[in-house]
PDB file of C-alpha atoms in Angstrom:
ATOM      1  CA  UNK M   8       9.758 -35.959  32.859  1.00 38.00           C
ATOM      2  CA  UNK M   9      13.374 -37.149  32.943  1.00 41.00           C
ATOM      3  CA  UNK M  10      14.347 -34.517  35.540  1.00 46.00           C
ATOM      4  CA  UNK M  11      11.484 -35.607  37.800  1.00 46.00           C
ATOM      5  CA  UNK M  12      12.325 -39.296  37.606  1.00 56.00           C
ATOM      6  CA  UNK M  13      16.089 -38.999  37.981  1.00 56.00           C
ATOM      7  CA  UNK M  14      16.053 -38.218  41.734  1.00 57.00           C
ATOM      8  CA  UNK M  15      13.640 -41.117  42.260  1.00 59.00           C
ATOM      9  CA  UNK M  16      15.976 -43.487  40.399  1.00 57.00           C
ATOM     10  CA  UNK M  17      18.915 -42.268  42.471  1.00 54.00           C
ATOM     11  CA  UNK M  18      16.941 -42.723  45.664  1.00 56.00           C
ATOM     12  CA  UNK M  19      15.953 -46.271  44.661  1.00 57.00           C
ATOM     13  CA  UNK M  20      19.557 -47.056  43.726  1.00 54.00           C
ATOM     14  CA  UNK M  21      20.737 -45.786  47.111  1.00 53.00           C
ATOM     15  CA  UNK M  22      18.177 -47.954  48.906  1.00 52.00           C
ATOM     16  CA  UNK M  23      19.148 -51.069  46.942  1.00 53.00           C
ATOM     17  CA  UNK M  24      22.879 -50.510  47.400  1.00 53.00           C
ATOM     18  CA  UNK M  25      22.396 -49.741  51.075  1.00 51.00           C
ATOM     19  CA  UNK M  26      20.505 -53.022  51.520  1.00 51.00           C
ATOM     20  CA  UNK M  27      23.316 -54.909  49.768  1.00 51.00           C
ATOM     21  CA  UNK M  28      25.938 -53.175  51.885  1.00 49.00           C
ATOM     22  CA  UNK M  29      24.067 -54.016  55.059  1.00 48.00           C
ATOM     23  CA  UNK M  30      23.847 -57.661  54.004  1.00 48.00           C
ATOM     24  CA  UNK M  31      27.562 -57.784  53.138  1.00 50.00           C
ATOM     25  CA  UNK M  32      28.451 -56.059  56.387  1.00 51.00           C
ATOM     26  CA  UNK M  33      26.218 -58.194  58.568  1.00 57.00           C
ATOM     27  CA  UNK M  34      29.239 -59.823  60.185  1.00 79.00           C
ATOM     28  CA  UNK M  35      30.766 -56.500  61.186  1.00 96.00           C
ATOM     29  CA  UNK M  36      30.292 -56.023  64.888  1.00 96.00           C
ATOM     30  CA  UNK M  37      31.587 -54.076  67.826  1.00 95.00           C
ATOM     31  CA  UNK M  38      34.560 -55.590  69.647  1.00 94.00           C
ATOM     32  CA  UNK M  39      35.118 -58.082  66.841  1.00 97.00           C
ATOM     33  CA  UNK M  40      38.612 -58.855  68.178  1.00 98.00           C
ATOM     34  CA  UNK M  41      37.505 -59.393  71.767  1.00 97.00           C
ATOM     35  CA  UNK M  42      38.781 -62.975  71.748  1.00 97.00           C
ATOM     36  CA  UNK M  43      41.258 -63.098  68.857  1.00 98.00           C
ATOM     37  CA  UNK M  44      43.192 -59.948  69.808  1.00 98.00           C
ATOM     38  CA  UNK M  45      41.785 -58.366  72.981  1.00 98.00           C
ATOM     39  CA  UNK M  46      44.281 -55.484  72.950  1.00 97.00           C
ATOM     40  CA  UNK M  47      43.546 -54.433  69.351  1.00 98.00           C
ATOM     41  CA  UNK M  48      41.382 -51.383  69.985  1.00 98.00           C
ATOM     42  CA  UNK M  49      43.523 -50.187  72.885  1.00 98.00           C
ATOM     43  CA  UNK M  50      46.698 -50.471  70.794  1.00 98.00           C
ATOM     44  CA  UNK M  51      45.283 -48.308  68.012  1.00 98.00           C
ATOM     45  CA  UNK M  52      43.729 -45.840  70.446  1.00 98.00           C
ATOM     46  CA  UNK M  53      46.910 -45.338  72.489  1.00 98.00           C
ATOM     47  CA  UNK M  54      49.080 -44.798  69.415  1.00 98.00           C
ATOM     48  CA  UNK M  55      46.624 -42.408  67.756  1.00 98.00           C
ATOM     49  CA  UNK M  56      45.962 -40.353  70.889  1.00 98.00           C
ATOM     50  CA  UNK M  57      49.685 -40.026  71.569  1.00 98.00           C
ATOM     51  CA  UNK M  58      50.331 -38.849  68.029  1.00 98.00           C
ATOM     52  CA  UNK M  59      47.447 -36.367  68.078  1.00 97.00           C
ATOM     53  CA  UNK M  60      48.609 -34.970  71.429  1.00 97.00           C
ATOM     54  CA  UNK M  61      52.124 -34.500  70.019  1.00 97.00           C
ATOM     55  CA  UNK M  62      50.919 -32.722  66.856  1.00 93.00           C
ATOM     56  CA  UNK M  63      51.216 -28.950  67.434  1.00 86.00           C
ATOM     57  CA  UNK M  64      49.259 -28.144  64.273  1.00 87.00           C
ATOM     58  CA  UNK M  65      46.443 -30.522  65.266  1.00 89.00           C
ATOM     59  CA  UNK M  66      46.307 -31.664  61.643  1.00 94.00           C
ATOM     60  CA  UNK M  67      46.168 -35.398  62.293  1.00 97.00           C
ATOM     61  CA  UNK M  68      42.439 -35.782  63.089  1.00 97.00           C
ATOM     62  CA  UNK M  69      41.475 -34.292  59.734  1.00 96.00           C
ATOM     63  CA  UNK M  70      44.071 -36.376  57.914  1.00 97.00           C
ATOM     64  CA  UNK M  71      42.965 -39.675  59.410  1.00 98.00           C
ATOM     65  CA  UNK M  72      39.273 -38.960  58.869  1.00 98.00           C
ATOM     66  CA  UNK M  73      39.942 -38.008  55.245  1.00 97.00           C
ATOM     67  CA  UNK M  74      42.001 -41.171  54.795  1.00 98.00           C
ATOM     68  CA  UNK M  75      38.995 -43.216  55.959  1.00 98.00           C
ATOM     69  CA  UNK M  76      36.628 -41.374  53.597  1.00 98.00           C
ATOM     70  CA  UNK M  77      38.896 -41.799  50.590  1.00 98.00           C
ATOM     71  CA  UNK M  78      39.390 -45.470  51.367  1.00 98.00           C
ATOM     72  CA  UNK M  79      35.669 -46.208  51.603  1.00 98.00           C
ATOM     73  CA  UNK M  80      34.765 -44.392  48.385  1.00 98.00           C
ATOM     74  CA  UNK M  81      36.995 -46.608  46.227  1.00 98.00           C
ATOM     75  CA  UNK M  82      36.356 -50.377  46.316  1.00 97.00           C
ATOM     76  CA  UNK M  83      34.750 -49.948  49.742  1.00 98.00           C
ATOM     77  CA  UNK M  84      36.447 -49.769  53.138  1.00 98.00           C
ATOM     78  CA  UNK M  85      39.188 -52.281  52.331  1.00 98.00           C
ATOM     79  CA  UNK M  86      42.428 -50.338  52.961  1.00 98.00           C
ATOM     80  CA  UNK M  87      43.166 -50.289  49.223  1.00 98.00           C
ATOM     81  CA  UNK M  88      44.191 -46.646  49.647  1.00 98.00           C
ATOM     82  CA  UNK M  89      47.165 -47.794  51.732  1.00 98.00           C
ATOM     83  CA  UNK M  90      48.743 -49.960  49.034  1.00 98.00           C
ATOM     84  CA  UNK M  91      51.874 -48.613  47.348  1.00 97.00           C
ATOM     85  CA  UNK M  92      52.103 -48.555  43.578  1.00 95.00           C
ATOM     86  CA  UNK M  93      53.901 -51.582  42.179  1.00 88.00           C
ATOM     87  CA  UNK M  94      57.301 -51.142  40.573  1.00 81.00           C
ATOM     88  CA  UNK M  95      57.750 -51.590  36.843  1.00 70.00           C
ATOM     89  CA  UNK M  96      57.023 -49.652  33.672  1.00 59.00           C
ATOM     90  CA  UNK M  97      53.784 -51.550  33.012  1.00 63.00           C
ATOM     91  CA  UNK M  98      52.477 -51.506  36.576  1.00 73.00           C
ATOM     92  CA  UNK M  99      49.302 -49.525  37.195  1.00 85.00           C
ATOM     93  CA  UNK M 100      49.514 -46.740  39.753  1.00 94.00           C
ATOM     94  CA  UNK M 101      47.743 -47.368  43.064  1.00 97.00           C
ATOM     95  CA  UNK M 102      45.030 -45.212  44.614  1.00 97.00           C
ATOM     96  CA  UNK M 103      47.375 -43.210  46.824  1.00 97.00           C
ATOM     97  CA  UNK M 104      49.090 -41.854  43.682  1.00 96.00           C
ATOM     98  CA  UNK M 105      45.875 -40.530  42.154  1.00 96.00           C
ATOM     99  CA  UNK M 106      45.506 -36.756  42.114  1.00 94.00           C
ATOM    100  CA  UNK M 107      42.741 -36.619  44.775  1.00 94.00           C
ATOM    101  CA  UNK M 108      44.946 -38.620  47.157  1.00 96.00           C
ATOM    102  CA  UNK M 109      48.265 -36.837  46.691  1.00 93.00           C
ATOM    103  CA  UNK M 110      47.641 -34.723  49.798  1.00 92.00           C
ATOM    104  CA  UNK M 111      46.477 -37.581  52.036  1.00 96.00           C
ATOM    105  CA  UNK M 112      48.287 -38.077  55.323  1.00 96.00           C
ATOM    106  CA  UNK M 113      48.276 -40.331  58.345  1.00 97.00           C
ATOM    107  CA  UNK M 114      49.808 -43.363  56.613  1.00 98.00           C
ATOM    108  CA  UNK M 115      52.665 -43.455  59.119  1.00 98.00           C
ATOM    109  CA  UNK M 116      50.262 -43.639  62.049  1.00 98.00           C
ATOM    110  CA  UNK M 117      48.466 -46.599  60.486  1.00 98.00           C
ATOM    111  CA  UNK M 118      51.817 -48.261  59.782  1.00 98.00           C
ATOM    112  CA  UNK M 119      52.897 -47.850  63.417  1.00 98.00           C
ATOM    113  CA  UNK M 120      49.658 -49.249  64.802  1.00 98.00           C
ATOM    114  CA  UNK M 121      49.740 -52.182  62.389  1.00 98.00           C
ATOM    115  CA  UNK M 122      53.352 -53.014  63.271  1.00 98.00           C
ATOM    116  CA  UNK M 123      52.498 -53.194  66.973  1.00 98.00           C
ATOM    117  CA  UNK M 124      49.418 -55.294  66.256  1.00 98.00           C
ATOM    118  CA  UNK M 125      51.463 -57.715  64.160  1.00 98.00           C
ATOM    119  CA  UNK M 126      53.835 -58.120  67.101  1.00 98.00           C
ATOM    120  CA  UNK M 127      50.965 -58.742  69.517  1.00 97.00           C
ATOM    121  CA  UNK M 128      48.499 -60.639  67.298  1.00 97.00           C
ATOM    122  CA  UNK M 129      50.108 -61.653  63.997  1.00 98.00           C
ATOM    123  CA  UNK M 130      47.759 -61.892  61.024  1.00 98.00           C
ATOM    124  CA  UNK M 131      44.601 -61.047  62.956  1.00 98.00           C
ATOM    125  CA  UNK M 132      43.695 -57.346  62.696  1.00 98.00           C
ATOM    126  CA  UNK M 133      43.081 -55.907  59.239  1.00 98.00           C
ATOM    127  CA  UNK M 134      44.526 -52.667  57.967  1.00 98.00           C
ATOM    128  CA  UNK M 135      40.978 -51.639  57.008  1.00 98.00           C
ATOM    129  CA  UNK M 136      39.895 -51.879  60.638  1.00 98.00           C
ATOM    130  CA  UNK M 137      42.968 -49.936  61.760  1.00 98.00           C
ATOM    131  CA  UNK M 138      41.987 -47.094  59.409  1.00 98.00           C
ATOM    132  CA  UNK M 139      38.413 -47.079  60.749  1.00 98.00           C
ATOM    133  CA  UNK M 140      39.578 -47.080  64.381  1.00 98.00           C
ATOM    134  CA  UNK M 141      42.259 -44.446  63.812  1.00 98.00           C
ATOM    135  CA  UNK M 142      39.752 -42.030  62.262  1.00 98.00           C
ATOM    136  CA  UNK M 143      37.358 -42.430  65.184  1.00 98.00           C
ATOM    137  CA  UNK M 144      40.071 -42.119  67.826  1.00 98.00           C
ATOM    138  CA  UNK M 145      41.665 -39.042  66.263  1.00 98.00           C
ATOM    139  CA  UNK M 146      38.359 -37.172  66.013  1.00 98.00           C
ATOM    140  CA  UNK M 147      37.407 -38.244  69.546  1.00 98.00           C
ATOM    141  CA  UNK M 148      40.597 -36.844  71.087  1.00 97.00           C
ATOM    142  CA  UNK M 149      39.211 -33.347  71.690  1.00 96.00           C
ATOM    143  CA  UNK M 150      36.158 -34.758  73.476  1.00 96.00           C
ATOM    144  CA  UNK M 151      37.936 -37.161  75.809  1.00 96.00           C
ATOM    145  CA  UNK M 152      35.491 -39.914  74.849  1.00 97.00           C
ATOM    146  CA  UNK M 153      34.663 -42.106  71.865  1.00 97.00           C
ATOM    147  CA  UNK M 154      32.268 -40.264  69.562  1.00 97.00           C
ATOM    148  CA  UNK M 155      31.028 -43.416  67.867  1.00 97.00           C
ATOM    149  CA  UNK M 156      31.367 -47.153  68.165  1.00 97.00           C
ATOM    150  CA  UNK M 157      33.351 -48.743  65.338  1.00 98.00           C
ATOM    151  CA  UNK M 158      32.015 -51.995  63.973  1.00 97.00           C
ATOM    152  CA  UNK M 159      34.901 -54.269  63.048  1.00 98.00           C
ATOM    153  CA  UNK M 160      35.623 -57.383  61.008  1.00 98.00           C
ATOM    154  CA  UNK M 161      36.690 -55.864  57.676  1.00 98.00           C
ATOM    155  CA  UNK M 162      39.297 -57.614  55.587  1.00 98.00           C
ATOM    156  CA  UNK M 163      41.849 -56.038  53.291  1.00 98.00           C
ATOM    157  CA  UNK M 164      41.584 -55.741  49.532  1.00 98.00           C
ATOM    158  CA  UNK M 165      44.312 -56.911  47.176  1.00 97.00           C
ATOM    159  CA  UNK M 166      43.849 -54.413  44.358  1.00 97.00           C
ATOM    160  CA  UNK M 167      44.319 -50.654  44.144  1.00 97.00           C
ATOM    161  CA  UNK M 168      44.035 -48.516  41.012  1.00 96.00           C
ATOM    162  CA  UNK M 169      44.628 -44.783  40.705  1.00 97.00           C
ATOM    163  CA  UNK M 170      42.126 -44.542  37.853  1.00 96.00           C
ATOM    164  CA  UNK M 171      39.341 -45.764  40.131  1.00 97.00           C
ATOM    165  CA  UNK M 172      40.200 -43.201  42.793  1.00 97.00           C
ATOM    166  CA  UNK M 173      40.090 -40.449  40.192  1.00 96.00           C
ATOM    167  CA  UNK M 174      36.662 -41.614  39.047  1.00 96.00           C
ATOM    168  CA  UNK M 175      35.068 -42.449  42.399  1.00 97.00           C
ATOM    169  CA  UNK M 176      36.205 -39.841  44.945  1.00 97.00           C
ATOM    170  CA  UNK M 177      33.781 -36.869  44.990  1.00 95.00           C
ATOM    171  CA  UNK M 178      35.346 -33.805  43.416  1.00 94.00           C
ATOM    172  CA  UNK M 179      35.506 -30.520  45.373  1.00 93.00           C
ATOM    173  CA  UNK M 180      34.203 -28.868  42.201  1.00 92.00           C
ATOM    174  CA  UNK M 181      31.205 -31.204  41.819  1.00 95.00           C
ATOM    175  CA  UNK M 182      27.671 -29.874  41.514  1.00 96.00           C
ATOM    176  CA  UNK M 183      24.829 -31.335  43.542  1.00 97.00           C
ATOM    177  CA  UNK M 184      23.687 -33.754  40.827  1.00 98.00           C
ATOM    178  CA  UNK M 185      27.147 -35.320  40.639  1.00 97.00           C
ATOM    179  CA  UNK M 186      27.466 -35.457  44.433  1.00 97.00           C
ATOM    180  CA  UNK M 187      24.100 -37.141  44.882  1.00 98.00           C
ATOM    181  CA  UNK M 188      24.873 -39.696  42.176  1.00 98.00           C
ATOM    182  CA  UNK M 189      28.301 -40.433  43.627  1.00 97.00           C
ATOM    183  CA  UNK M 190      26.959 -40.981  47.120  1.00 98.00           C
ATOM    184  CA  UNK M 191      24.007 -43.025  45.835  1.00 98.00           C
ATOM    185  CA  UNK M 192      26.455 -45.358  44.079  1.00 97.00           C
ATOM    186  CA  UNK M 193      27.848 -46.173  47.535  1.00 97.00           C
ATOM    187  CA  UNK M 194      24.437 -46.729  49.107  1.00 97.00           C
ATOM    188  CA  UNK M 195      24.496 -43.305  50.783  1.00 98.00           C
ATOM    189  CA  UNK M 196      21.620 -40.846  50.517  1.00 98.00           C
ATOM    190  CA  UNK M 197      21.236 -37.049  50.531  1.00 98.00           C
ATOM    191  CA  UNK M 198      21.154 -36.917  54.308  1.00 98.00           C
ATOM    192  CA  UNK M 199      24.437 -38.834  54.467  1.00 98.00           C
ATOM    193  CA  UNK M 200      25.906 -36.432  51.918  1.00 98.00           C
ATOM    194  CA  UNK M 201      24.983 -33.369  53.954  1.00 98.00           C
ATOM    195  CA  UNK M 202      26.158 -34.818  57.261  1.00 98.00           C
ATOM    196  CA  UNK M 203      29.429 -36.290  56.005  1.00 98.00           C
ATOM    197  CA  UNK M 204      30.213 -32.974  54.318  1.00 98.00           C
ATOM    198  CA  UNK M 205      30.366 -31.617  57.860  1.00 97.00           C
ATOM    199  CA  UNK M 206      33.781 -33.277  58.128  1.00 97.00           C
ATOM    200  CA  UNK M 207      34.990 -30.119  56.369  1.00 95.00           C
ATOM    201  CA  UNK M 208      34.789 -28.466  59.761  1.00 95.00           C
ATOM    202  CA  UNK M 209      38.437 -29.467  60.274  1.00 95.00           C
ATOM    203  CA  UNK M 210      41.452 -29.523  58.023  1.00 91.00           C
ATOM    204  CA  UNK M 211      42.629 -27.437  55.110  1.00 91.00           C
ATOM    205  CA  UNK M 212      41.943 -27.065  51.418  1.00 88.00           C
ATOM    206  CA  UNK M 213      44.545 -26.257  48.779  1.00 85.00           C
ATOM    207  CA  UNK M 214      43.911 -23.078  46.808  1.00 86.00           C
ATOM    208  CA  UNK M 215      43.875 -24.703  43.365  1.00 79.00           C
ATOM    209  CA  UNK M 216      40.857 -26.795  44.418  1.00 81.00           C
ATOM    210  CA  UNK M 217      38.593 -23.824  45.070  1.00 83.00           C
ATOM    211  CA  UNK M 218      40.229 -20.555  44.007  1.00 71.00           C
ATOM    212  CA  UNK M 219      38.648 -20.502  40.556  1.00 70.00           C
ATOM    213  CA  UNK M 220      35.475 -19.569  42.431  1.00 72.00           C
ATOM    214  CA  UNK M 221      37.245 -16.607  44.020  1.00 68.00           C
ATOM    215  CA  UNK M 222      38.531 -15.173  40.751  1.00 64.00           C
ATOM    216  CA  UNK M 223      35.347 -15.784  38.778  1.00 62.00           C
ATOM    217  CA  UNK M 224      32.939 -12.968  37.978  1.00 50.00           C
ATOM    218  CA  UNK M 225      30.140 -15.323  39.046  1.00 53.00           C
ATOM    219  CA  UNK M 226      31.733 -16.246  42.371  1.00 53.00           C
ATOM    220  CA  UNK M 227      29.364 -17.825  44.895  1.00 54.00           C
ATOM    221  CA  UNK M 228      31.708 -17.335  47.831  1.00 55.00           C
ATOM    222  CA  UNK M 229      30.395 -14.910  50.457  1.00 52.00           C
ATOM    223  CA  UNK M 230      31.820 -11.436  49.983  1.00 50.00           C
ATOM    224  CA  UNK M 231      33.224 -11.302  53.511  1.00 57.00           C
ATOM    225  CA  UNK M 232      35.187 -14.504  52.967  1.00 69.00           C
ATOM    226  CA  UNK M 233      36.342 -13.999  49.372  1.00 76.00           C
ATOM    227  CA  UNK M 234      38.767 -11.101  49.896  1.00 78.00           C
ATOM    228  CA  UNK M 235      41.059 -12.760  52.483  1.00 81.00           C
ATOM    229  CA  UNK M 236      41.002 -16.014  50.493  1.00 81.00           C
ATOM    230  CA  UNK M 237      42.006 -14.188  47.306  1.00 80.00           C
ATOM    231  CA  UNK M 238      44.830 -12.531  49.202  1.00 82.00           C
ATOM    232  CA  UNK M 239      46.021 -15.877  50.598  1.00 82.00           C
ATOM    233  CA  UNK M 240      45.839 -17.754  47.310  1.00 85.00           C
ATOM    234  CA  UNK M 241      47.026 -15.114  44.884  1.00 80.00           C
ATOM    235  CA  UNK M 242      46.030 -17.034  41.758  1.00 75.00           C
ATOM    236  CA  UNK M 243      43.708 -19.899  40.793  1.00 74.00           C
ATOM    237  CA  UNK M 244      46.659 -22.170  39.970  1.00 75.00           C
ATOM    238  CA  UNK M 245      48.307 -21.980  43.407  1.00 80.00           C
ATOM    239  CA  UNK M 246      48.628 -25.589  44.574  1.00 78.00           C
ATOM    240  CA  UNK M 247      51.134 -24.874  47.345  1.00 80.00           C
ATOM    241  CA  UNK M 248      49.031 -22.783  49.713  1.00 83.00           C
ATOM    242  CA  UNK M 249      46.356 -24.319  51.910  1.00 85.00           C
ATOM    243  CA  UNK M 250      43.762 -22.509  53.998  1.00 87.00           C
ATOM    244  CA  UNK M 251      41.440 -23.627  56.780  1.00 88.00           C
ATOM    245  CA  UNK M 252      38.169 -25.099  55.531  1.00 89.00           C
ATOM    246  CA  UNK M 253      36.423 -23.729  58.630  1.00 90.00           C
ATOM    247  CA  UNK M 254      38.216 -20.487  59.592  1.00 84.00           C
ATOM    248  CA  UNK M 255      35.988 -19.970  62.628  1.00 80.00           C
ATOM    249  CA  UNK M 256      37.259 -23.102  64.401  1.00 86.00           C
ATOM    250  CA  UNK M 257      39.684 -24.886  62.056  1.00 86.00           C
ATOM    251  CA  UNK M 258      41.068 -27.344  64.605  1.00 87.00           C
ATOM    252  CA  UNK M 259      37.805 -28.301  66.300  1.00 93.00           C
ATOM    253  CA  UNK M 260      35.353 -30.913  65.144  1.00 97.00           C
ATOM    254  CA  UNK M 261      32.116 -28.978  65.591  1.00 96.00           C
ATOM    255  CA  UNK M 262      29.059 -27.684  63.746  1.00 97.00           C
ATOM    256  CA  UNK M 263      30.621 -24.392  62.606  1.00 95.00           C
ATOM    257  CA  UNK M 264      30.885 -25.681  59.037  1.00 96.00           C
ATOM    258  CA  UNK M 265      27.105 -25.347  58.737  1.00 97.00           C
ATOM    259  CA  UNK M 266      27.158 -21.824  60.182  1.00 95.00           C
ATOM    260  CA  UNK M 267      29.614 -20.869  57.446  1.00 93.00           C
ATOM    261  CA  UNK M 268      27.491 -22.643  54.860  1.00 94.00           C
ATOM    262  CA  UNK M 269      24.390 -20.646  55.788  1.00 93.00           C
ATOM    263  CA  UNK M 270      26.433 -17.467  55.306  1.00 91.00           C
ATOM    264  CA  UNK M 271      27.521 -18.563  51.839  1.00 89.00           C
ATOM    265  CA  UNK M 272      31.070 -19.252  53.014  1.00 89.00           C
ATOM    266  CA  UNK M 273      31.501 -22.877  52.025  1.00 90.00           C
ATOM    267  CA  UNK M 274      35.039 -23.246  50.715  1.00 90.00           C
ATOM    268  CA  UNK M 275      34.534 -25.693  47.848  1.00 90.00           C
ATOM    269  CA  UNK M 276      31.993 -25.686  45.051  1.00 92.00           C
ATOM    270  CA  UNK M 277      30.786 -29.000  46.481  1.00 95.00           C
ATOM    271  CA  UNK M 278      30.047 -27.238  49.781  1.00 95.00           C
ATOM    272  CA  UNK M 279      28.102 -24.452  48.106  1.00 93.00           C
ATOM    273  CA  UNK M 280      26.241 -27.065  46.057  1.00 96.00           C
ATOM    274  CA  UNK M 281      24.434 -28.237  49.199  1.00 97.00           C
ATOM    275  CA  UNK M 282      22.513 -24.949  49.163  1.00 96.00           C
ATOM    276  CA  UNK M 283      21.318 -25.544  45.602  1.00 96.00           C
ATOM    277  CA  UNK M 284      19.085 -28.486  46.486  1.00 97.00           C
ATOM    278  CA  UNK M 285      16.019 -27.862  48.680  1.00 97.00           C
ATOM    279  CA  UNK M 286      16.334 -31.229  50.433  1.00 97.00           C
ATOM    280  CA  UNK M 287      19.935 -30.629  51.411  1.00 97.00           C
ATOM    281  CA  UNK M 288      19.482 -26.949  52.202  1.00 97.00           C
ATOM    282  CA  UNK M 289      16.555 -27.803  54.452  1.00 97.00           C
ATOM    283  CA  UNK M 290      18.798 -29.875  56.723  1.00 98.00           C
ATOM    284  CA  UNK M 291      21.494 -27.282  57.301  1.00 97.00           C
ATOM    285  CA  UNK M 292      19.885 -25.095  59.977  1.00 97.00           C
ATOM    286  CA  UNK M 293      19.322 -27.998  62.377  1.00 97.00           C
ATOM    287  CA  UNK M 294      22.911 -29.151  61.884  1.00 98.00           C
ATOM    288  CA  UNK M 295      24.250 -25.843  63.234  1.00 97.00           C
ATOM    289  CA  UNK M 296      23.428 -27.306  66.676  1.00 97.00           C
ATOM    290  CA  UNK M 297      26.541 -29.191  67.691  1.00 97.00           C
ATOM    291  CA  UNK M 298      24.824 -31.874  69.755  1.00 97.00           C
ATOM    292  CA  UNK M 299      22.526 -32.700  66.844  1.00 98.00           C
ATOM    293  CA  UNK M 300      25.376 -32.711  64.309  1.00 98.00           C
ATOM    294  CA  UNK M 301      27.539 -35.018  66.417  1.00 98.00           C
ATOM    295  CA  UNK M 302      24.650 -37.418  66.930  1.00 97.00           C
ATOM    296  CA  UNK M 303      23.834 -37.507  63.220  1.00 98.00           C
ATOM    297  CA  UNK M 304      27.478 -37.762  62.184  1.00 98.00           C
ATOM    298  CA  UNK M 305      27.857 -40.845  64.340  1.00 97.00           C
ATOM    299  CA  UNK M 306      25.205 -42.658  62.311  1.00 97.00           C
ATOM    300  CA  UNK M 307      26.417 -41.430  58.916  1.00 98.00           C
ATOM    301  CA  UNK M 308      30.073 -42.304  59.429  1.00 98.00           C
ATOM    302  CA  UNK M 309      29.187 -45.779  60.680  1.00 98.00           C
ATOM    303  CA  UNK M 310      27.017 -46.282  57.605  1.00 98.00           C
ATOM    304  CA  UNK M 311      29.880 -45.157  55.369  1.00 98.00           C
ATOM    305  CA  UNK M 312      32.167 -47.561  57.216  1.00 98.00           C
ATOM    306  CA  UNK M 313      30.062 -50.476  55.932  1.00 97.00           C
ATOM    307  CA  UNK M 314      30.386 -49.542  52.256  1.00 98.00           C
ATOM    308  CA  UNK M 315      31.721 -52.398  50.146  1.00 97.00           C
ATOM    309  CA  UNK M 316      33.447 -54.193  53.003  1.00 98.00           C
ATOM    310  CA  UNK M 317      35.186 -57.518  52.543  1.00 97.00           C
ATOM    311  CA  UNK M 318      34.382 -60.076  55.212  1.00 96.00           C
ATOM    312  CA  UNK M 319      34.688 -63.785  55.960  1.00 94.00           C
ATOM    313  CA  UNK M 320      37.061 -65.411  53.469  1.00 94.00           C
ATOM    314  CA  UNK M 321      37.162 -62.394  51.145  1.00 97.00           C
ATOM    315  CA  UNK M 322      40.402 -60.471  50.692  1.00 97.00           C
ATOM    316  CA  UNK M 323      43.132 -61.031  53.254  1.00 98.00           C
ATOM    317  CA  UNK M 324      44.654 -59.720  56.469  1.00 98.00           C
ATOM    318  CA  UNK M 325      47.719 -57.868  55.241  1.00 98.00           C
ATOM    319  CA  UNK M 326      50.879 -58.204  57.280  1.00 98.00           C
ATOM    320  CA  UNK M 327      52.124 -54.894  55.913  1.00 98.00           C
ATOM    321  CA  UNK M 328      49.458 -52.357  54.992  1.00 98.00           C
ATOM    322  CA  UNK M 329      51.474 -51.062  52.037  1.00 98.00           C
ATOM    323  CA  UNK M 330      51.748 -54.360  50.135  1.00 97.00           C
ATOM    324  CA  UNK M 331      49.608 -57.435  49.570  1.00 97.00           C
ATOM    325  CA  UNK M 332      50.758 -60.656  51.166  1.00 97.00           C
ATOM    326  CA  UNK M 333      53.092 -62.747  49.041  1.00 89.00           C
TER     327      UNK M 333
END
């Protein structure tokens, strides 16, 4: 009986948390800075698009989107992932120094945008909103249009703990039960899980995060994909080599991730886990259509962007995204 009730409890938890998140995020709105800093969105957009255009490896869209995800999954979308660890022997490490965040990138782009905004509109635009805008603008670059509207009005958190990042960020080795529970704790449901996993259509994964699957006798990686990955990685402990998460179109934000998934070629255990649950697996075929995936992703990423936000008098507007105001 426990196994039957558990999914129902998770579903109820997700509904309750989603309702709380929606209430907390009620003041988020499009063009929040229309009067207080009219140039805010244009400043972030121009800086991000220029940096993406100048990036020959086209790695920045994936980095900025991942930065947004990792921020929202710990303490909500409050830019706590941007804070540097405090100095001192007794100081707790910040989120960015946790193992899951060691390979994050895009901090310099956020810093640049924030510095310009502070010159134009001091103390007005939050770092959390810069992260949300930068992710959207970087992904939108290839399309020449904004893929989704970003609701704004977040404020910045004043705490950041590596231990929380280690506990809260979904592991690439997680099974479906752990993934569903982790997403439900943020007010996100199975559909959100499946759609947001589609972000693995761009970017790279380091070998040590998935190669144990390749060298296991019970490997679930598709035979056609396993051999070249084994050759690239060499050993399960290789943490220096990274490979494309979507080898068919690694630099394009598209629906090819789901094509790979249907063929059993998901890179991480957490990708393959989506096939182990009938609800999740039943969504994958439709998501191989790019127009449908992009439409659904728009809704899911906006929902994620409302997780645990600080608004009103909560938190602060950091002057420097790396440190709390003194």
